[in-house]
């Protein structure tokens, strides 16, 4: 009996060991295949991502070949930018079907009341602090790089503002002075230049003149010019001279600077999108730039003057619907983008100081004027002030003999009263 029990027990032990071995082998088999499948899936995902990235780079490079026009000369700026001297008739504007084969127009007569100033020695952009210049018959265009486009995350988004829903937008915040209720044919102002802190790459801070007509929600026409700090667009925190336009409330038309067919540049000394130098300093020297936009009474195009008298070029009237005739509003002031959720951005507007601090501390516009139907520069009447969030950015206006209509504006963004 004992012997039979021992043999049975031995057989059970052997079967148990065999079962354990088989279980281990099966587990090892499944684990091996699972790891193999997982590794295969990982390799497949990595391959797919690599292919997507290669396709993205290929599309960006194809876009750059179309955007960066052939140059007769290139100039390296001290800040790292490259400016290509492109023959005037090859600039992006002339890719437009209604301009193809044409050449830039001659500048029209400036509005009456404009002060004529000699600008032959004026240096207001960093790239001109070299011994190089673009030849007559060419215009300087800031070269667009792969990094510029990749920062925007898409070619479609590159060089364009997101839609401005209305003046009281949640993401876009303003401190502006404006006039409306009449027909306007241009505007002029001097704006002092600062280097406000922008807290995130996808935010910006700008100070500009807006020429406006149409509905903010649907068919807004705008012409815009001034200075901005825009890390996503330029890759740095330098204040830069810029332009913008749209005819459909920023939905599908328009762009910054010369990044699409639109603005026609005629000047070979100023580069749109280039860093401005010098800048204003807190409680020290103030440096401002002149901006004037006016409608040519003869041909209807909207012309731009920068600095103290440099005519830069024009927006053809056919780009617009409402602005083919006149503007219904003119705005002067600052704008920032607040992309934060749950708390306010610390992106600064203007100098980052509130309006009450005044000269040498706060940012200002001075000698604000509008152009009437007869091409005359006139002082502002019925001026309105608007600050979307006065605890974050505010505005204060005045008038005197030296500065005419003027205003101080700006602020630090997030602070004890703006959270």
C-alpha positions as a Markdown table, in Angstrom:
| # | Residue | x | y | z |
|---|---|---|---|---|
| 1 | Unk | 0.0 | 0.0 | 0.0 |
| 2 | Unk | 2.7 | 2.4 | 1.0 |
| 3 | Unk | 4.7 | 1.6 | -2.1 |
| 4 | Unk | 1.6 | 2.2 | -4.3 |
| 5 | Unk | 1.0 | 5.5 | -2.6 |
| 6 | Unk | 4.6 | 6.6 | -3.1 |
| 7 | Unk | 4.5 | 5.7 | -6.8 |
| 8 | Unk | 1.2 | 7.6 | -7.2 |
| 9 | Unk | 2.7 | 10.6 | -5.3 |
| 10 | Unk | 5.8 | 10.5 | -7.4 |
| 11 | Unk | 3.7 | 10.4 | -10.6 |
| 12 | Unk | 1.6 | 13.4 | -9.4 |
| 13 | Unk | 4.8 | 15.3 | -8.6 |
| 14 | Unk | 6.2 | 14.5 | -12.1 |
| 15 | Unk | 2.9 | 15.6 | -13.7 |
| 16 | Unk | 2.9 | 18.8 | -11.6 |
| 17 | Unk | 6.5 | 19.6 | -12.6 |
| 18 | Unk | 5.7 | 18.9 | -16.3 |
| 19 | Unk | 2.6 | 21.2 | -16.0 |
| 20 | Unk | 4.6 | 23.9 | -14.5 |
| 21 | Unk | 7.2 | 23.7 | -17.2 |
| 22 | Unk | 4.5 | 23.7 | -19.9 |
| 23 | Unk | 2.9 | 26.8 | -18.3 |
| 24 | Unk | 6.2 | 28.5 | -18.1 |
| 25 | Unk | 6.9 | 27.7 | -21.8 |
| 26 | Unk | 3.5 | 28.9 | -22.9 |
| 27 | Unk | 3.9 | 32.1 | -20.8 |
| 28 | Unk | 7.3 | 32.7 | -22.3 |
| 29 | Unk | 5.9 | 32.1 | -25.8 |
| 30 | Unk | 3.1 | 34.6 | -25.3 |
| 31 | Unk | 5.3 | 37.2 | -23.7 |
| 32 | Unk | 7.8 | 36.9 | -26.5 |
| 33 | Unk | 5.2 | 37.4 | -29.1 |
| 34 | Unk | 3.6 | 40.2 | -27.1 |
| 35 | Unk | 6.9 | 42.1 | -26.8 |
| 36 | Unk | 7.6 | 41.4 | -30.4 |
| 37 | Unk | 4.2 | 42.8 | -31.4 |
| 38 | Unk | 4.7 | 45.8 | -29.1 |
| 39 | Unk | 8.2 | 46.5 | -30.6 |
| 40 | Unk | 6.8 | 46.1 | -34.1 |
| 41 | Unk | 4.0 | 48.5 | -33.3 |
| 42 | Unk | 6.5 | 51.0 | -31.7 |
| 43 | Unk | 8.8 | 50.7 | -34.8 |
| 44 | Unk | 5.7 | 51.2 | -37.0 |
| 45 | Unk | 4.7 | 54.4 | -35.1 |
| 46 | Unk | 8.2 | 55.8 | -35.2 |
| 47 | Unk | 8.4 | 55.1 | -38.9 |
| 48 | Unk | 5.0 | 56.8 | -39.5 |
| 49 | Unk | 6.0 | 59.8 | -37.5 |
| 50 | Unk | 9.3 | 60.1 | -39.3 |
| 51 | Unk | 7.5 | 59.9 | -42.7 |
| 52 | Unk | 5.0 | 62.6 | -41.5 |
| 53 | Unk | 7.9 | 64.9 | -40.4 |
| 54 | Unk | 9.7 | 64.4 | -43.7 |
| 55 | Unk | 6.5 | 65.2 | -45.6 |
| 56 | Unk | 6.0 | 68.3 | -43.5 |
| 57 | Unk | 9.6 | 69.5 | -44.1 |
| 58 | Unk | 9.1 | 68.8 | -47.9 |
| 59 | Unk | 6.0 | 70.9 | -47.9 |
| 60 | Unk | 7.7 | 73.7 | -46.0 |
| 61 | Unk | 10.6 | 73.8 | -48.4 |
| 62 | Unk | 8.3 | 73.8 | -51.4 |
| 63 | Unk | 6.5 | 76.8 | -49.8 |
| 64 | Unk | 9.8 | 78.6 | -49.2 |
| 65 | Unk | 10.8 | 78.2 | -52.8 |
| 66 | Unk | 7.7 | 80.1 | -53.8 |
| 67 | Unk | 7.9 | 82.7 | -51.0 |
| 68 | Unk | 11.6 | 83.6 | -51.1 |
| 69 | Unk | 12.1 | 85.4 | -54.4 |
| 70 | Unk | 15.3 | 85.3 | -56.4 |
| 71 | Unk | 17.6 | 88.1 | -55.3 |
| 72 | Unk | 20.4 | 90.1 | -56.9 |
| 73 | Unk | 22.1 | 90.6 | -53.5 |
| 74 | Unk | 21.6 | 89.4 | -49.9 |
| 75 | Unk | 22.5 | 91.4 | -46.7 |
| 76 | Unk | 23.2 | 89.9 | -43.3 |
| 77 | Unk | 21.8 | 91.9 | -40.4 |
| 78 | Unk | 23.6 | 92.1 | -37.1 |
| 79 | Unk | 20.5 | 90.4 | -35.5 |
| 80 | Unk | 20.9 | 87.3 | -37.7 |
| 81 | Unk | 18.2 | 88.2 | -40.3 |
| 82 | Unk | 19.0 | 87.9 | -44.0 |
| 83 | Unk | 17.5 | 90.5 | -46.4 |
| 84 | Unk | 17.3 | 89.7 | -50.0 |
| 85 | Unk | 17.4 | 92.5 | -52.6 |
| 86 | Unk | 14.6 | 91.4 | -54.9 |
| 87 | Unk | 13.8 | 93.1 | -58.2 |
| 88 | Unk | 10.7 | 95.3 | -57.6 |
| 89 | Unk | 8.7 | 93.6 | -60.3 |
| 90 | Unk | 9.4 | 90.1 | -58.8 |
| 91 | Unk | 8.1 | 90.8 | -55.3 |
| 92 | Unk | 5.2 | 88.7 | -54.0 |
| 93 | Unk | 2.5 | 91.3 | -54.8 |
| 94 | Unk | 3.0 | 90.7 | -58.5 |
| 95 | Unk | 2.0 | 87.0 | -58.1 |
| 96 | Unk | -1.5 | 88.4 | -57.9 |
| 97 | Unk | -3.5 | 87.8 | -61.1 |
| 98 | Unk | -4.5 | 91.5 | -61.2 |
| 99 | Unk | -0.9 | 92.7 | -60.9 |
| 100 | Unk | 0.9 | 90.1 | -62.9 |
| 101 | Unk | 3.2 | 91.7 | -65.5 |
| 102 | Unk | 2.9 | 95.2 | -64.0 |
| 103 | Unk | 5.4 | 97.4 | -62.2 |
| 104 | Unk | 5.1 | 99.5 | -59.0 |
| 105 | Unk | 3.4 | 102.8 | -59.4 |
| 106 | Unk | 5.0 | 106.2 | -58.7 |
| 107 | Unk | 4.1 | 107.7 | -55.3 |
| 108 | Unk | 1.2 | 110.2 | -55.3 |
| 109 | Unk | 1.0 | 113.6 | -53.7 |
| 110 | Unk | 1.1 | 113.5 | -49.9 |
| 111 | Unk | -1.9 | 114.9 | -47.9 |
| 112 | Unk | -1.8 | 118.6 | -47.4 |
| 113 | Unk | -0.6 | 119.6 | -44.0 |
| 114 | Unk | 2.2 | 117.0 | -44.0 |
| 115 | Unk | 5.6 | 118.3 | -43.0 |
| 116 | Unk | 8.3 | 117.5 | -45.5 |
| 117 | Unk | 11.5 | 116.4 | -43.8 |
| 118 | Unk | 14.9 | 115.4 | -45.2 |
| 119 | Unk | 15.4 | 111.7 | -44.5 |
| 120 | Unk | 18.6 | 111.0 | -46.3 |
| 121 | Unk | 20.5 | 110.3 | -43.1 |
| 122 | Unk | 17.8 | 108.6 | -41.2 |
| 123 | Unk | 18.6 | 105.1 | -39.7 |
| 124 | Unk | 15.7 | 103.4 | -38.0 |
| 125 | Unk | 16.3 | 99.7 | -38.7 |
| 126 | Unk | 19.0 | 97.4 | -37.4 |
| 127 | Unk | 19.9 | 95.9 | -40.8 |
| 128 | Unk | 20.8 | 99.3 | -42.2 |
| 129 | Unk | 23.6 | 99.6 | -39.7 |
| 130 | Unk | 25.9 | 97.8 | -42.1 |
| 131 | Unk | 27.7 | 99.3 | -45.1 |
| 132 | Unk | 25.5 | 97.3 | -47.5 |
| 133 | Unk | 22.3 | 98.5 | -49.2 |
| 134 | Unk | 19.9 | 97.3 | -51.8 |
| 135 | Unk | 20.4 | 98.6 | -55.3 |
| 136 | Unk | 17.9 | 100.9 | -57.0 |
| 137 | Unk | 15.2 | 98.9 | -58.7 |
| 138 | Unk | 15.1 | 96.3 | -55.9 |
| 139 | Unk | 13.4 | 96.1 | -52.5 |
| 140 | Unk | 14.7 | 94.4 | -49.3 |
| 141 | Unk | 12.7 | 91.4 | -48.2 |
| 142 | Unk | 13.3 | 89.6 | -45.0 |
| 143 | Unk | 14.1 | 86.0 | -45.9 |
| 144 | Unk | 11.7 | 83.4 | -44.5 |
| 145 | Unk | 13.3 | 80.4 | -43.0 |
| 146 | Unk | 12.2 | 76.8 | -42.2 |
| 147 | Unk | 12.2 | 77.7 | -38.5 |
| 148 | Unk | 9.9 | 80.6 | -39.1 |
| 149 | Unk | 7.3 | 78.4 | -40.8 |
| 150 | Unk | 7.6 | 75.5 | -38.3 |
| 151 | Unk | 7.0 | 77.8 | -35.3 |
| 152 | Unk | 3.5 | 78.5 | -36.7 |
| 153 | Unk | 2.8 | 74.7 | -36.8 |
| 154 | Unk | 1.2 | 75.0 | -40.3 |
| 155 | Unk | 1.8 | 76.8 | -43.6 |
| 156 | Unk | -1.8 | 77.9 | -43.6 |
| 157 | Unk | -1.4 | 79.7 | -40.2 |
| 158 | Unk | 2.0 | 81.2 | -41.0 |
| 159 | Unk | 2.1 | 85.0 | -41.4 |
| 160 | Unk | -1.6 | 85.5 | -40.5 |
| 161 | Unk | -3.5 | 86.8 | -37.5 |
| 162 | Unk | -6.1 | 84.7 | -35.9 |
| 163 | Unk | -9.6 | 86.0 | -36.5 |
| 164 | Unk | -10.5 | 89.1 | -34.5 |
| 165 | Unk | -14.1 | 88.5 | -33.4 |
| 166 | Unk | -14.8 | 92.0 | -32.2 |
| 167 | Unk | -13.1 | 94.8 | -30.3 |
| 168 | Unk | -14.1 | 93.1 | -27.0 |
| 169 | Unk | -12.4 | 89.8 | -27.8 |
| 170 | Unk | -11.4 | 87.4 | -25.1 |
| 171 | Unk | -8.0 | 86.6 | -26.5 |
| 172 | Unk | -7.2 | 89.9 | -28.1 |
| 173 | Unk | -7.1 | 92.8 | -25.7 |
| 174 | Unk | -6.9 | 96.4 | -26.7 |
| 175 | Unk | -6.3 | 99.9 | -25.4 |
| 176 | Unk | -7.3 | 102.2 | -28.2 |
| 177 | Unk | -8.4 | 105.7 | -29.2 |
| 178 | Unk | -10.7 | 105.8 | -32.1 |
| 179 | Unk | -12.9 | 108.1 | -34.3 |
| 180 | Unk | -16.0 | 107.0 | -36.3 |
| 181 | Unk | -19.2 | 108.4 | -37.7 |
| 182 | Unk | -17.5 | 110.0 | -40.8 |
| 183 | Unk | -15.7 | 109.1 | -44.0 |
| 184 | Unk | -11.9 | 108.8 | -43.5 |
| 185 | Unk | -9.3 | 108.6 | -46.2 |
| 186 | Unk | -6.2 | 108.0 | -44.0 |
| 187 | Unk | -4.5 | 108.7 | -40.7 |
| 188 | Unk | -1.2 | 109.8 | -39.3 |
| 189 | Unk | 0.6 | 109.5 | -35.9 |
| 190 | Unk | 4.0 | 109.2 | -34.2 |
| 191 | Unk | 4.4 | 106.1 | -31.9 |
| 192 | Unk | 7.3 | 105.6 | -29.5 |
| 193 | Unk | 9.0 | 102.2 | -29.8 |
| 194 | Unk | 9.6 | 99.9 | -26.8 |
| 195 | Unk | 10.5 | 96.2 | -26.3 |
| 196 | Unk | 7.6 | 94.9 | -24.2 |
| 197 | Unk | 7.9 | 91.5 | -22.5 |
| 198 | Unk | 5.9 | 88.8 | -24.3 |
| 199 | Unk | 5.3 | 85.8 | -22.0 |
| 200 | Unk | 4.6 | 83.0 | -24.5 |
| 201 | Unk | 5.7 | 82.3 | -28.0 |
| 202 | Unk | 2.1 | 82.3 | -29.3 |
| 203 | Unk | 1.3 | 85.7 | -27.9 |
| 204 | Unk | 2.3 | 89.1 | -29.3 |
| 205 | Unk | 2.3 | 92.8 | -28.3 |
| 206 | Unk | 1.8 | 95.5 | -30.9 |
| 207 | Unk | 1.2 | 99.3 | -31.3 |
| 208 | Unk | -0.4 | 100.4 | -34.5 |
| 209 | Unk | -2.8 | 102.4 | -36.6 |
| 210 | Unk | -5.9 | 100.7 | -38.0 |
| 211 | Unk | -7.8 | 101.9 | -41.0 |
| 212 | Unk | -11.2 | 100.1 | -40.8 |
| 213 | Unk | -14.5 | 99.5 | -42.6 |
| 214 | Unk | -17.1 | 96.8 | -42.7 |
| 215 | Unk | -18.4 | 94.4 | -40.0 |
| 216 | Unk | -16.0 | 93.0 | -37.3 |
| 217 | Unk | -17.7 | 89.6 | -37.5 |
| 218 | Unk | -18.1 | 89.1 | -41.3 |
| 219 | Unk | -16.6 | 91.3 | -43.9 |
| 220 | Unk | -14.1 | 93.5 | -41.9 |
| 221 | Unk | -11.6 | 95.4 | -44.1 |
| 222 | Unk | -8.5 | 96.6 | -42.3 |
| 223 | Unk | -5.2 | 98.2 | -43.2 |
| 224 | Unk | -2.7 | 98.1 | -40.3 |
| 225 | Unk | 0.8 | 99.4 | -39.7 |
| 226 | Unk | 3.0 | 100.0 | -36.7 |
| 227 | Unk | 5.5 | 98.0 | -34.6 |
| 228 | Unk | 5.2 | 94.7 | -32.9 |
| 229 | Unk | 7.0 | 92.1 | -30.8 |
| 230 | Unk | 5.9 | 88.7 | -32.1 |
| 231 | Unk | 8.1 | 85.7 | -31.1 |
| 232 | Unk | 6.2 | 83.2 | -33.1 |
| 233 | Unk | 6.4 | 85.1 | -36.4 |
| 234 | Unk | 10.1 | 86.3 | -36.1 |
| 235 | Unk | 11.7 | 84.0 | -33.5 |
| 236 | Unk | 12.8 | 86.8 | -31.2 |
| 237 | Unk | 11.7 | 89.7 | -28.9 |
| 238 | Unk | 12.8 | 92.6 | -31.0 |
| 239 | Unk | 10.3 | 95.4 | -31.9 |
| 240 | Unk | 9.7 | 95.3 | -35.7 |
| 241 | Unk | 8.0 | 97.5 | -38.2 |
| 242 | Unk | 5.1 | 95.6 | -39.7 |
| 243 | Unk | 2.0 | 95.8 | -41.9 |
| 244 | Unk | -1.2 | 93.8 | -42.2 |
| 245 | Unk | -4.4 | 93.7 | -44.2 |
| 246 | Unk | -7.6 | 91.7 | -44.6 |
| 247 | Unk | -10.9 | 92.0 | -46.4 |
| 248 | Unk | -12.9 | 89.3 | -44.7 |
| 249 | Unk | -12.3 | 89.8 | -40.9 |
| 250 | Unk | -9.1 | 87.8 | -40.9 |
| 251 | Unk | -10.7 | 84.6 | -42.1 |
| 252 | Unk | -9.0 | 83.7 | -45.3 |
| 253 | Unk | -7.4 | 86.9 | -46.8 |
| 254 | Unk | -4.4 | 89.1 | -45.9 |
| 255 | Unk | -1.1 | 88.6 | -44.2 |
| 256 | Unk | 1.7 | 90.2 | -42.4 |
| 257 | Unk | 4.3 | 92.2 | -44.4 |
| 258 | Unk | 5.1 | 90.7 | -47.8 |
| 259 | Unk | 4.2 | 87.1 | -46.9 |
| 260 | Unk | 1.4 | 87.0 | -49.6 |
| 261 | Unk | 0.3 | 88.8 | -52.7 |
| 262 | Unk | -1.0 | 92.2 | -51.5 |
| 263 | Unk | 1.2 | 95.1 | -50.5 |
| 264 | Unk | 3.3 | 96.6 | -53.2 |
| 265 | Unk | 6.7 | 97.9 | -51.9 |
| 266 | Unk | 8.4 | 100.8 | -53.8 |
| 267 | Unk | 11.2 | 101.7 | -51.3 |
| 268 | Unk | 14.7 | 100.1 | -51.3 |
| 269 | Unk | 15.8 | 101.5 | -47.9 |
| 270 | Unk | 13.2 | 100.1 | -45.5 |
| 271 | Unk | 12.5 | 96.4 | -44.9 |
| 272 | Unk | 9.0 | 95.5 | -43.6 |
| 273 | Unk | 9.4 | 93.0 | -40.8 |
| 274 | Unk | 12.9 | 94.3 | -39.8 |
| 275 | Unk | 14.0 | 95.1 | -36.3 |
| 276 | Unk | 13.7 | 98.8 | -35.3 |
| 277 | Unk | 16.7 | 100.5 | -33.8 |
| 278 | Unk | 17.1 | 102.5 | -31.6 |
| 279 | Unk | 14.3 | 102.1 | -29.0 |
| 280 | Unk | 12.9 | 104.1 | -26.1 |
| 281 | Unk | 14.3 | 103.6 | -22.6 |
| 282 | Unk | 12.5 | 104.0 | -19.3 |
| 283 | Unk | 13.1 | 107.6 | -17.9 |
| 284 | Unk | 15.6 | 108.2 | -20.6 |
| 285 | Unk | 15.6 | 109.0 | -24.3 |
| 286 | Unk | 12.4 | 108.4 | -26.2 |
| 287 | Unk | 12.4 | 107.2 | -29.8 |
| 288 | Unk | 9.3 | 107.3 | -32.0 |
| 289 | Unk | 8.4 | 106.4 | -35.6 |
| 290 | Unk | 6.0 | 108.1 | -37.9 |
| 291 | Unk | 3.2 | 106.2 | -39.6 |
| 292 | Unk | 1.0 | 107.7 | -42.3 |
| 293 | Unk | -1.6 | 105.9 | -44.4 |
| 294 | Unk | -3.6 | 107.7 | -47.0 |
| 295 | Unk | -5.8 | 107.0 | -50.0 |
| 296 | Unk | -4.5 | 108.4 | -53.4 |
| 297 | Unk | -7.4 | 110.5 | -54.7 |
| 298 | Unk | -6.5 | 109.7 | -58.3 |
| 299 | Unk | -6.0 | 105.9 | -58.4 |
| 300 | Unk | -7.7 | 104.9 | -55.1 |
| 301 | Unk | -4.7 | 102.9 | -53.7 |
| 302 | Unk | -3.8 | 103.2 | -50.0 |
| 303 | Unk | -0.2 | 104.4 | -49.5 |
| 304 | Unk | 2.1 | 104.0 | -46.5 |
| 305 | Unk | 4.8 | 106.3 | -45.2 |
| 306 | Unk | 7.2 | 105.3 | -42.4 |
| 307 | Unk | 9.7 | 107.2 | -40.4 |
| 308 | Unk | 9.8 | 110.9 | -41.1 |
| 309 | Unk | 9.0 | 110.8 | -44.8 |
| 310 | Unk | 9.9 | 107.5 | -46.4 |
| 311 | Unk | 7.1 | 106.3 | -48.7 |
| 312 | Unk | 7.1 | 102.5 | -48.5 |
| 313 | Unk | 4.5 | 101.4 | -51.0 |
| 314 | Unk | 0.8 | 100.8 | -51.3 |
| 315 | Unk | -2.2 | 98.4 | -50.9 |
| 316 | Unk | -4.0 | 98.2 | -54.3 |
| 317 | Unk | -7.7 | 99.2 | -53.9 |
| 318 | Unk | -8.9 | 96.0 | -55.6 |
| 319 | Unk | -7.8 | 94.0 | -52.5 |
| 320 | Unk | -10.7 | 95.5 | -50.6 |
| 321 | Unk | -14.5 | 95.8 | -50.7 |
| 322 | Unk | -15.5 | 98.5 | -48.2 |
| 323 | Unk | -12.1 | 100.2 | -48.3 |
| 324 | Unk | -12.3 | 100.7 | -52.1 |
| 325 | Unk | -14.2 | 103.9 | -51.2 |
| 326 | Unk | -13.3 | 105.0 | -47.7 |
| 327 | Unk | -12.8 | 104.0 | -44.1 |
| 328 | Unk | -15.6 | 104.3 | -41.5 |
| 329 | Unk | -13.3 | 104.1 | -38.4 |
| 330 | Unk | -9.7 | 104.9 | -37.5 |
| 331 | Unk | -8.0 | 103.4 | -34.4 |
| 332 | Unk | -4.7 | 104.2 | -32.7 |
| 333 | Unk | -3.4 | 102.1 | -29.9 |
| 334 | Unk | -2.1 | 98.8 | -28.5 |
| 335 | Unk | -3.1 | 95.1 | -28.8 |
| 336 | Unk | -2.0 | 92.0 | -27.1 |
| 337 | Unk | -2.9 | 88.3 | -27.3 |
| 338 | Unk | -3.8 | 86.6 | -24.0 |
| 339 | Unk | -3.6 | 82.8 | -24.5 |
| 340 | Unk | -3.7 | 82.0 | -20.7 |
| 341 | Unk | -6.5 | 79.9 | -19.2 |
| 342 | Unk | -7.4 | 80.6 | -15.5 |
| 343 | Unk | -5.2 | 83.6 | -15.1 |
| 344 | Unk | -4.2 | 86.7 | -17.0 |
| 345 | Unk | -1.0 | 86.9 | -19.2 |
| 346 | Unk | 1.9 | 89.0 | -18.1 |
| 347 | Unk | 2.6 | 90.0 | -21.7 |
| 348 | Unk | 3.2 | 93.8 | -21.6 |
| 349 | Unk | 1.5 | 96.4 | -23.8 |
| 350 | Unk | 3.6 | 99.4 | -24.9 |
| 351 | Unk | 6.3 | 100.1 | -22.3 |
| 352 | Unk | 4.6 | 97.8 | -19.7 |
| 353 | Unk | 3.6 | 100.9 | -17.7 |
| 354 | Unk | 0.1 | 102.4 | -17.2 |
| 355 | Unk | -0.9 | 105.6 | -18.9 |
| 356 | Unk | -0.8 | 107.8 | -15.8 |
| 357 | Unk | 2.9 | 107.4 | -15.5 |
| 358 | Unk | 3.3 | 109.8 | -18.6 |
| 359 | Unk | 6.3 | 110.8 | -20.6 |
| 360 | Unk | 9.5 | 108.8 | -20.5 |
| 361 | Unk | 7.6 | 106.0 | -18.7 |
| 362 | Unk | 4.4 | 105.1 | -20.5 |
| 363 | Unk | 4.1 | 104.5 | -24.3 |
| 364 | Unk | 2.5 | 107.2 | -26.4 |
| 365 | Unk | 0.9 | 108.2 | -29.7 |
| 366 | Unk | 1.3 | 111.9 | -30.6 |
| 367 | Unk | 0.2 | 114.2 | -33.4 |
| 368 | Unk | -2.8 | 111.9 | -34.2 |
| 369 | Unk | -4.6 | 113.1 | -37.4 |
| 370 | Unk | -7.0 | 111.8 | -40.0 |
| 371 | Unk | -7.2 | 112.5 | -43.8 |
| 372 | Unk | -10.4 | 113.9 | -45.2 |
| 373 | Unk | -12.0 | 113.5 | -48.7 |
| 374 | Unk | -10.0 | 116.4 | -50.1 |
| 375 | Unk | -6.6 | 114.9 | -49.0 |
| 376 | Unk | -6.1 | 117.2 | -46.0 |
| 377 | Unk | -4.7 | 116.2 | -42.7 |
| 378 | Unk | -7.0 | 117.2 | -39.9 |
| 379 | Unk | -7.0 | 117.0 | -36.0 |
| 380 | Unk | -9.2 | 114.4 | -34.4 |
| 381 | Unk | -12.8 | 115.3 | -33.4 |
| 382 | Unk | -15.2 | 113.2 | -31.3 |
| 383 | Unk | -12.3 | 111.0 | -30.0 |
| 384 | Unk | -13.4 | 107.9 | -28.0 |
| 385 | Unk | -11.2 | 105.8 | -25.7 |
| 386 | Unk | -11.6 | 102.1 | -25.1 |
| 387 | Unk | -9.6 | 99.7 | -22.8 |
| 388 | Unk | -11.0 | 96.1 | -22.7 |
| 389 | Unk | -9.4 | 95.4 | -19.3 |
| 390 | Unk | -8.4 | 98.7 | -17.7 |
| 391 | Unk | -6.8 | 97.0 | -14.7 |
| 392 | Unk | -4.4 | 95.2 | -17.1 |
| 393 | Unk | -3.9 | 97.9 | -19.8 |
| 394 | Unk | -5.3 | 101.4 | -19.8 |
| 395 | Unk | -5.4 | 104.6 | -21.9 |
| 396 | Unk | -5.5 | 108.4 | -21.3 |
| 397 | Unk | -5.8 | 111.1 | -24.0 |
| 398 | Unk | -5.0 | 114.8 | -24.2 |
| 399 | Unk | -4.3 | 117.7 | -26.5 |
| 400 | Unk | -1.7 | 120.5 | -26.6 |
| 401 | Unk | 0.1 | 122.8 | -29.0 |
| 402 | Unk | 3.2 | 120.7 | -29.4 |
| 403 | Unk | 1.8 | 117.2 | -29.7 |
| 404 | Unk | -1.7 | 118.0 | -31.0 |
| 405 | Unk | -4.0 | 115.0 | -30.2 |
| 406 | Unk | -2.0 | 112.6 | -28.1 |
| 407 | Unk | -2.5 | 109.6 | -25.8 |
| 408 | Unk | -0.7 | 107.5 | -23.3 |
| 409 | Unk | -1.6 | 103.8 | -23.1 |
| 410 | Unk | -0.4 | 100.3 | -22.0 |
| 411 | Unk | 0.3 | 98.3 | -18.9 |
| 412 | Unk | 2.0 | 95.2 | -17.4 |
| 413 | Unk | -0.8 | 92.7 | -17.9 |
| 414 | Unk | -1.0 | 90.4 | -14.9 |
| 415 | Unk | -0.7 | 92.4 | -11.6 |
| 416 | Unk | -2.5 | 92.7 | -8.2 |
| 417 | Unk | -5.6 | 94.2 | -9.9 |
| 418 | Unk | -5.4 | 92.1 | -13.0 |
| 419 | Unk | -5.3 | 88.4 | -12.2 |
